[in-house]
Short mmCIF file of C-alpha atoms in Angstrom, two decimals:
data_model
loop_
_atom_site.label_atom_id
_atom_site.label_comp_id
_atom_site.label_asym_id
_atom_site.label_seq_id
_atom_site.Cartn_x
_atom_site.Cartn_y
_atom_site.Cartn_z
CA MET A 1 132.89 78.67 133.77
CA ARG A 2 130.07 79.96 131.64
CA SER A 3 126.24 79.18 132.15
CA LYS A 4 123.57 79.29 129.48
CA PHE A 5 120.27 81.11 130.06
CA LYS A 6 117.59 80.61 127.43
CA CYS A 7 114.55 83.18 127.30
CA GLY A 8 111.71 81.72 125.47
CA LEU A 9 112.21 81.41 121.80
CA ARG A 10 115.09 84.21 122.14
CA PRO A 11 118.86 83.53 121.53
CA LEU A 12 121.16 81.90 123.94
CA PHE A 13 122.34 84.25 126.95
CA LEU A 14 125.73 83.28 128.13
CA VAL A 15 126.39 84.28 131.81
CA PRO A 16 128.83 82.91 133.90
CA VAL A 17 128.09 82.07 137.55
CA ALA A 18 130.37 81.22 140.39
CA MET A 19 131.61 77.94 139.55
CA ALA A 20 128.28 76.27 138.89
CA LEU A 21 126.38 75.49 135.74
CA VAL A 22 122.83 76.55 135.93
CA ALA A 23 120.49 76.32 133.08
CA CYS A 24 117.02 78.01 132.88
CA THR A 25 114.25 77.83 130.42
CA GLY A 26 110.94 79.43 129.84
CA ILE A 27 111.86 82.67 131.57
CA THR A 28 110.55 85.65 129.13
CA ASP A 29 110.44 89.39 129.48
CA ARG A 30 107.28 91.11 130.20
CA SER A 31 107.65 92.97 127.07
CA THR A 32 109.17 92.48 123.66
CA PRO A 33 112.62 94.58 123.84
CA PRO A 34 112.18 97.67 121.54
CA HIS A 35 115.34 96.61 119.42
CA GLY A 36 115.00 92.86 119.16
CA SER A 37 116.35 90.48 121.89
CA TYR A 38 119.37 90.95 124.20
CA LYS A 39 122.36 88.85 124.13
CA ALA A 40 125.71 89.22 126.38
CA GLU A 41 128.50 87.35 127.63
CA ILE A 42 129.74 88.18 131.09
CA ARG A 43 133.28 86.86 132.37
CA ARG A 44 134.57 87.67 135.71
CA THR A 45 138.36 88.01 136.48
CA ALA A 46 139.70 86.16 139.52
CA MET A 47 138.94 89.19 141.37
CA GLY A 48 135.36 89.16 140.29
CA VAL A 49 135.44 92.24 137.86
CA PRO A 50 132.74 91.62 135.18
CA HIS A 51 133.74 92.07 131.52
CA ILE A 52 130.78 92.34 129.20
CA LYS A 53 131.05 90.92 125.69
CA ALA A 54 128.09 91.80 123.38
CA ASP A 55 127.32 92.52 119.42
CA ASP A 56 125.40 95.55 120.22
CA TRP A 57 124.78 98.42 122.53
CA GLY A 58 121.61 96.77 123.98
CA GLY A 59 123.62 93.46 124.79
CA ALA A 60 126.38 95.54 126.64
CA GLY A 61 123.63 97.27 128.63
CA TYR A 62 122.13 93.93 129.24
CA GLY A 63 125.21 92.28 130.43
CA TYR A 64 125.94 95.25 132.62
CA GLY A 65 122.59 95.66 134.10
CA TYR A 66 122.57 91.97 134.96
CA SER A 67 126.19 91.93 136.56
CA GLN A 68 125.98 94.87 138.55
CA PRO A 69 123.31 93.81 140.98
CA GLN A 70 124.99 90.47 141.23
CA ASP A 71 127.57 92.50 143.05
CA ASP A 72 125.40 94.81 145.25
CA LEU A 73 121.80 94.40 144.59
CA CYS A 74 120.52 96.10 147.79
CA THR A 75 122.56 99.41 147.46
CA MET A 76 121.13 99.70 143.73
CA ALA A 77 117.74 98.97 144.79
CA ASP A 78 117.87 101.30 147.64
CA GLY A 79 119.41 104.25 145.16
CA PHE A 80 116.62 103.50 142.72
CA LEU A 81 114.22 104.06 145.51
CA THR A 82 115.93 107.34 146.25
CA TYR A 83 115.79 108.59 142.84
CA ARG A 84 112.05 107.94 142.54
CA GLY A 85 111.49 109.93 145.72
CA GLU A 86 109.80 106.89 147.43
CA ARG A 87 111.88 106.54 150.61
CA SER A 88 109.22 107.76 152.95
CA GLU A 89 106.74 105.19 151.59
CA PHE A 90 109.01 102.60 152.62
CA PHE A 91 111.03 103.80 155.75
CA GLY A 92 108.86 106.70 156.99
CA ALA A 93 109.16 110.50 156.38
CA GLU A 94 111.56 111.30 159.36
CA ALA A 95 114.08 108.53 158.97
CA ARG A 96 117.40 109.40 157.29
CA LEU A 97 119.24 107.65 154.62
CA PRO A 98 121.22 104.62 156.05
CA ALA A 99 124.61 105.97 154.94
CA ALA A 100 126.06 109.53 154.18
CA SER A 101 126.60 109.74 150.39
CA THR A 102 126.87 112.99 148.03
CA ILE A 103 123.48 114.08 149.22
CA GLY A 104 124.54 113.75 153.05
CA GLN A 105 121.87 112.00 155.35
CA PRO A 106 118.74 114.09 154.70
CA THR A 107 115.45 112.94 156.13
CA ASN A 108 113.70 110.73 153.69
CA ILE A 109 111.03 113.24 153.13
CA ASP A 110 113.61 116.03 152.14
CA SER A 111 115.22 113.40 150.04
CA ASP A 112 111.73 112.56 148.26
CA PHE A 113 110.84 116.09 147.68
CA PHE A 114 114.47 117.04 146.23
CA HIS A 115 114.49 114.10 143.80
CA ARG A 116 110.52 114.52 142.75
CA GLN A 117 111.13 118.28 142.05
CA VAL A 118 114.74 117.93 140.69
CA ILE A 119 114.33 114.83 138.57
CA GLY A 120 110.61 115.22 137.50
CA ALA A 121 109.27 113.31 134.50
CA ASP A 122 109.76 116.49 132.26
CA VAL A 123 113.42 116.36 133.04
CA VAL A 124 113.89 112.78 132.67
CA ASP A 125 111.99 112.72 129.15
CA ALA A 126 114.00 115.44 127.92
CA MET A 127 117.29 113.68 128.93
CA ALA A 128 116.00 110.45 127.42
CA ARG A 129 115.08 112.19 124.08
CA ALA A 130 118.51 114.04 123.94
CA GLN A 131 120.51 110.62 124.12
CA PRO A 132 121.76 109.05 120.89
CA PRO A 133 120.17 105.73 119.80
CA ALA A 134 123.23 103.75 121.20
CA ILE A 135 122.67 105.04 124.64
CA GLN A 136 118.96 104.64 124.65
CA ARG A 137 119.52 101.07 123.50
CA MET A 138 122.15 100.50 126.37
CA VAL A 139 119.79 102.10 129.11
CA GLU A 140 116.83 99.72 127.82
CA GLY A 141 119.34 96.60 127.76
CA PHE A 142 120.47 97.78 131.39
CA ALA A 143 116.91 97.79 132.45
CA ALA A 144 116.15 94.37 131.24
CA GLY A 145 119.21 92.94 132.50
CA TYR A 146 118.64 94.25 136.12
CA ASN A 147 115.04 92.87 135.82
CA ARG A 148 116.38 89.68 134.57
CA TYR A 149 118.81 89.44 137.50
CA LEU A 150 115.67 90.05 139.74
CA ARG A 151 113.60 87.19 138.08
CA ASP A 152 116.55 84.84 138.57
CA LEU A 153 117.11 85.70 142.06
CA LYS A 154 113.42 85.21 142.84
CA ALA A 155 113.67 81.75 140.98
CA GLY A 156 116.44 80.71 143.29
CA VAL A 157 119.15 80.86 140.58
CA ALA A 158 121.42 83.29 142.91
CA GLY A 159 121.25 80.89 145.84
CA ASN A 160 121.11 82.97 148.95
CA ALA A 161 122.52 86.19 147.83
CA HIS A 162 121.42 89.58 148.93
CA ALA A 163 119.62 88.07 151.95
CA ALA A 164 119.49 91.62 153.50
CA CYS A 165 116.89 92.89 150.88
CA ARG A 166 115.92 90.12 148.44
CA ASN A 167 112.40 89.80 149.85
CA GLU A 168 111.82 93.48 150.53
CA ALA A 169 108.90 95.35 148.77
CA TRP A 170 111.22 98.13 147.75
CA VAL A 171 113.19 95.81 145.73
CA ARG A 172 111.61 95.82 142.46
CA PRO A 173 111.98 95.86 138.73
CA VAL A 174 113.23 99.18 136.95
CA SER A 175 112.31 100.80 133.73
CA ALA A 176 114.66 102.88 131.37
CA THR A 177 112.97 105.79 133.14
CA ASP A 178 114.68 104.81 136.34
CA ILE A 179 118.08 104.33 134.74
CA TYR A 180 117.90 107.89 133.22
CA ARG A 181 117.16 109.07 136.89
CA ARG A 182 120.04 107.35 138.08
CA MET A 183 122.18 109.11 135.33
CA TYR A 184 120.83 112.29 136.14
CA ALA A 185 121.22 112.04 139.84
CA THR A 186 125.01 111.23 139.03
CA ASN A 187 125.36 114.56 137.41
CA LEU A 188 124.21 116.20 140.45
CA ALA A 189 126.71 114.49 142.83
CA ALA A 190 128.80 116.79 144.77
CA GLY A 191 127.27 119.75 143.24
CA TYR A 192 123.62 120.70 143.30
CA SER A 193 122.88 117.64 145.71
CA ASN A 194 124.85 119.52 148.38
CA PHE A 195 121.66 121.92 148.78
CA LEU A 196 119.24 119.06 149.08
CA SER A 197 117.95 119.88 152.49
#
C-alpha cells in the first residue's frame, strides 16, 4: 500500500507505510534542497526489504535516507553520534560503546578523540569535493530523507516506533557532512579503526 506525503508546494512524495494510509500536509524542509525537490517511491517486499524508485540520484538518496531509519533509527543515530565524536557529551567519557563493532568497545573519550582526529572537517570536506555530482546529490538527498523521517516520527506518523531512542537528545537531524563522515568511517572498518585505542 502506498502513502502520499506532500511537502508544502513541492511534488507529491510516495512512501508506503505498513498497511495504513497516512497523509501529511504542510511539512517543509528547513532549507531548499540545492538541486530542487526530492521525490521517491519506496516499496517494501513481503519480507520488508525496501526498493527505492526515483527519477534522479537526489530522489534515490531521499528514499534510502527515509527508509533506513524506519528499520533501525536508534542504531543509525548512535552511529552518527559516534562519527561526530560526541559520545562523551551524552553518555560520559568513561562509558563504552553499547556493543562491539569494527572499532571494538573503546571508551567514549577514546572513540571521540579518534573520530574527531581521523575524520576531521578537512578530511570530510576533501572527500565531499572529490565525489562526482551524482554522489553529492545522493548524499544530500539521504540527509533530507533521514531528517524527513525524524520530522514524521516527531509528528506521530510512525506511531510508537523506536521507543528506545525517539525522544533522546542525541537523536537529531543530520547534514550531508554527517553522511560523508559515515561513509569515511565505513572505509576505516576492520582496518585503521582496529587501532582506535
